[in-house]
Amino acid sequence: MPLSSEDTIALLHRVPVFSALSTEELERVAQVAVPRRFEAGEVVFKEGDEGSTCYVVRSGRARAVREHPDGRSITLAHFGPGDIFGEMAMLDGERRSATVESIEGTDAIAILSADMHRLLREYPDISVKLIAALGRRLRETNERLARQSFQTVQSRVAAVLAELVSTARAGGQTEGDVVITSTQAELAQLAGSSRESASRFLAVLERAGIISQGRGKLTVHDPDALGRYVY
């Protein structure tokens, strides 16, 4: 279904970077936003590409990945509805620092670098919000590094699951079970653990009735219970 101007404005209003703008100002942003569709597994951009576009997720999920020359990879972040990504390379002029690929069919809007730079000049509030959003992302990275240094595998995996639940709820899953589209390997990467260790703990959670696992996804039945494992 084509994205109407009203839908684009409503989506932009959910993004912290643009939330301080008036409806008239959001209309200006919406005018330069281009709808994009990515199928499951499709690469949005690759590490090392020139950064000329940022994206806001409308529906679906994507992830940022860093790859090692020996074939290993690590998932750095997940993006869901209302999340913005690709803005860092676009702002500092450097090449993409990670590869972003869709986990499932994903609809997004794209804003070109030239348009974003013009918006930043016209609306200083966007710059302030963008700095705050980048600061939050840096803080989340620092917290993840601290967890990997001081917490047990069980605590790290539970904390990652709790974060993904919060993201899913922000995307519209507000009641009942929360479905998380992620493999055991991806959860392990986010938690900084081996797949085997993460798998053993997920089995513990499943036996306790807190989650149930499926192919490429899991369902959290009792999100509050995850807090018992975070310390």
Coordinates of C-alpha atoms in Angstrom, one line a residue:
M1 CA 0.0 0.0 0.0
P2 CA 1.5 3.4 -1.0
L3 CA 2.5 5.6 1.9
S4 CA 0.3 8.8 2.1
S5 CA 1.7 12.1 3.2
E6 CA -0.4 11.8 6.4
D7 CA 1.2 8.4 7.1
T8 CA 4.7 9.7 6.5
I9 CA 4.1 12.7 8.9
A10 CA 2.7 10.3 11.6
L11 CA 5.8 8.1 11.2
L12 CA 8.2 11.0 11.4
H13 CA 6.5 12.3 14.5
R14 CA 7.4 9.0 16.3
V15 CA 11.1 9.5 15.5
P16 CA 12.8 11.4 18.4
V17 CA 15.0 13.3 15.8
F18 CA 11.9 14.8 14.3
S19 CA 9.4 14.8 17.2
A20 CA 10.0 18.5 18.2
L21 CA 8.9 19.7 14.7
S22 CA 5.5 21.2 14.0
T23 CA 3.1 19.6 11.6
E24 CA 4.0 22.1 9.0
E25 CA 7.7 21.4 9.4
L26 CA 7.1 17.6 9.3
E27 CA 5.3 18.2 6.0
R28 CA 8.4 19.7 4.6
V29 CA 10.4 16.6 5.7
A30 CA 7.7 14.3 4.3
Q31 CA 8.0 16.0 0.9
V32 CA 11.6 14.8 0.4
A33 CA 11.0 11.3 1.9
V34 CA 11.1 8.4 -0.6
P35 CA 9.3 5.1 0.2
R36 CA 11.5 2.0 0.0
R37 CA 10.8 -1.7 0.3
F38 CA 13.3 -4.3 1.3
E39 CA 12.5 -8.1 1.2
A40 CA 13.7 -10.4 4.0
G41 CA 17.5 -10.8 3.8
E42 CA 18.0 -7.9 1.4
V43 CA 21.0 -5.7 2.1
V44 CA 20.1 -2.0 2.5
F45 CA 23.7 -0.9 2.4
K46 CA 27.1 -2.5 3.0
E47 CA 29.9 -1.6 5.3
G48 CA 32.3 0.6 3.3
D49 CA 29.6 2.1 1.0
E50 CA 29.3 5.8 0.7
G51 CA 26.7 7.2 3.1
S52 CA 24.3 9.3 1.1
T53 CA 20.9 8.3 2.6
C54 CA 19.3 7.7 6.0
Y55 CA 16.2 5.5 6.6
V56 CA 13.3 5.5 9.0
V57 CA 11.6 2.1 9.4
R58 CA 7.8 2.1 8.8
S59 CA 7.2 -1.7 9.4
G60 CA 9.4 -4.8 9.6
R61 CA 12.8 -5.2 11.2
A62 CA 16.4 -4.7 10.1
R63 CA 19.8 -5.2 11.8
A64 CA 23.2 -3.7 11.7
V65 CA 26.1 -6.2 11.2
R66 CA 29.9 -5.9 11.3
E67 CA 31.8 -8.6 9.4
H68 CA 35.3 -9.9 10.0
P69 CA 37.5 -11.0 7.0
D70 CA 37.5 -14.6 8.3
G71 CA 33.7 -14.8 7.8
R72 CA 32.6 -14.1 11.4
S73 CA 30.0 -11.4 12.0
I74 CA 28.4 -9.7 15.0
T75 CA 25.0 -8.0 15.2
L76 CA 25.4 -4.5 16.5
A77 CA 21.8 -3.3 16.7
H78 CA 18.2 -4.1 15.6
F79 CA 15.9 -1.5 14.1
G80 CA 12.1 -1.6 14.2
P81 CA 9.2 0.7 13.4
G82 CA 10.1 4.4 14.2
D83 CA 13.8 3.7 14.3
I84 CA 16.3 5.8 12.2
F85 CA 19.5 4.4 10.8
G86 CA 22.2 5.3 8.4
E87 CA 22.4 8.9 9.7
M88 CA 26.0 8.7 11.1
A89 CA 27.9 8.2 7.8
M90 CA 25.6 10.7 6.1
L91 CA 26.5 13.4 8.7
D92 CA 30.2 12.9 9.1
G93 CA 31.0 12.2 5.4
E94 CA 32.6 8.8 6.2
R95 CA 31.8 5.5 4.6
R96 CA 29.2 3.2 6.2
S97 CA 30.6 1.6 9.4
A98 CA 28.3 -1.4 9.3
T99 CA 26.1 -3.4 6.9
V100 CA 22.4 -3.1 7.4
E101 CA 20.1 -5.9 6.2
S102 CA 16.4 -6.6 6.6
I103 CA 15.4 -9.5 8.9
E104 CA 11.9 -9.6 7.4
G105 CA 10.0 -7.7 4.7
T106 CA 10.6 -4.1 5.7
D107 CA 9.0 -0.8 4.5
A108 CA 10.9 2.4 5.2
I109 CA 11.3 5.9 4.0
A110 CA 14.6 7.3 2.7
I111 CA 16.0 10.8 3.1
L112 CA 18.9 11.8 0.9
S113 CA 22.0 13.5 2.4
A114 CA 21.5 16.8 0.6
D115 CA 17.9 17.0 1.8
M116 CA 18.9 16.2 5.4
H117 CA 21.6 18.8 5.4
R118 CA 19.2 21.4 4.2
L119 CA 16.7 20.4 6.9
L120 CA 19.4 20.7 9.5
R121 CA 20.2 24.2 8.4
E122 CA 16.6 25.2 8.3
Y123 CA 15.5 23.5 11.6
P124 CA 18.3 23.6 14.3
D125 CA 16.0 21.6 16.6
I126 CA 16.6 18.6 14.4
S127 CA 20.3 18.9 15.0
V128 CA 19.8 18.9 18.8
K129 CA 17.5 15.9 18.6
L130 CA 19.9 14.0 16.3
I131 CA 22.8 14.6 18.8
A132 CA 20.6 13.3 21.6
A133 CA 19.6 10.2 19.6
L134 CA 23.2 9.5 18.8
G135 CA 24.1 10.0 22.4
R136 CA 21.4 7.4 23.4
R137 CA 22.9 4.9 20.9
L138 CA 26.4 5.5 22.3
R139 CA 25.1 5.0 25.9
E140 CA 23.4 1.7 24.8
T141 CA 26.6 0.5 23.3
N142 CA 28.5 1.4 26.5
E143 CA 25.9 -0.4 28.6
R144 CA 26.2 -3.5 26.4
L145 CA 30.0 -3.5 26.8
A146 CA 29.6 -3.2 30.5
R147 CA 27.2 -6.1 30.6
Q148 CA 29.6 -8.2 28.6
S149 CA 32.3 -7.4 31.1
F150 CA 30.5 -7.8 34.4
Q151 CA 27.3 -9.9 33.9
T152 CA 26.8 -13.6 33.4
V153 CA 25.6 -15.0 30.1
Q154 CA 22.1 -15.6 31.6
S155 CA 21.9 -12.0 32.7
R156 CA 23.1 -10.6 29.4
V157 CA 20.7 -12.7 27.3
A158 CA 17.8 -11.8 29.6
A159 CA 18.7 -8.1 29.3
V160 CA 18.9 -8.3 25.5
L161 CA 15.4 -10.0 25.4
A162 CA 14.0 -7.3 27.7
E163 CA 15.4 -4.6 25.3
L164 CA 13.9 -6.4 22.3
V165 CA 10.5 -6.6 24.1
S166 CA 10.6 -2.9 24.7
T167 CA 11.4 -2.2 21.1
A168 CA 8.5 -4.5 20.0
R169 CA 6.1 -2.8 22.3
A170 CA 7.1 0.6 21.0
G171 CA 6.4 -0.8 17.5
G172 CA 2.8 -1.6 18.4
Q173 CA 2.8 -4.9 20.4
T174 CA 1.3 -3.4 23.5
E175 CA -0.6 -6.3 25.0
G176 CA -0.2 -10.0 25.6
D177 CA 2.6 -12.1 24.2
V178 CA 5.5 -10.3 22.4
V179 CA 7.0 -11.9 19.3
I180 CA 10.7 -11.3 18.7
T181 CA 12.0 -12.0 15.2
S182 CA 15.6 -13.1 15.9
T183 CA 17.6 -16.3 15.8
Q184 CA 19.5 -17.8 18.7
A185 CA 22.8 -16.8 16.9
E186 CA 21.6 -13.2 16.7
L187 CA 20.6 -13.1 20.3
A188 CA 24.0 -14.6 21.3
Q189 CA 25.8 -11.9 19.3
L190 CA 23.8 -9.1 20.9
A191 CA 24.6 -10.6 24.3
G192 CA 28.2 -11.2 23.6
S193 CA 28.0 -14.9 24.2
S194 CA 28.4 -18.1 22.3
R195 CA 25.4 -19.6 20.6
E196 CA 25.6 -22.7 22.7
S197 CA 25.5 -20.8 26.0
A198 CA 22.6 -18.6 24.9
S199 CA 20.7 -21.7 23.6
R200 CA 21.1 -23.4 27.0
F201 CA 19.7 -20.4 28.8
L202 CA 16.8 -20.0 26.4
A203 CA 15.9 -23.6 27.1
V204 CA 15.7 -22.7 30.8
L205 CA 13.4 -19.8 30.0
E206 CA 11.2 -22.1 27.8
R207 CA 10.9 -24.8 30.5
A208 CA 9.8 -22.0 32.9
G209 CA 7.1 -21.0 30.5
I210 CA 8.6 -17.5 30.1
I211 CA 9.2 -17.9 26.4
S212 CA 8.5 -20.4 23.5
Q213 CA 10.8 -20.8 20.6
G214 CA 10.1 -21.1 16.9
R215 CA 12.0 -21.0 13.7
G216 CA 13.8 -17.7 13.5
K217 CA 11.7 -16.2 16.2
L218 CA 10.6 -16.6 19.8
T219 CA 7.6 -15.5 21.8
V220 CA 7.9 -13.9 25.2
H221 CA 4.9 -14.8 27.4
D222 CA 6.0 -13.2 30.6
P223 CA 8.3 -10.2 29.9
D224 CA 8.3 -9.1 33.6
A225 CA 9.9 -12.4 34.6
L226 CA 13.0 -11.6 32.5
G227 CA 13.9 -9.1 35.2
R228 CA 14.5 -11.9 37.7
Y229 CA 17.5 -13.0 35.6
V230 CA 19.1 -9.5 35.2
Y231 CA 21.6 -8.6 37.9

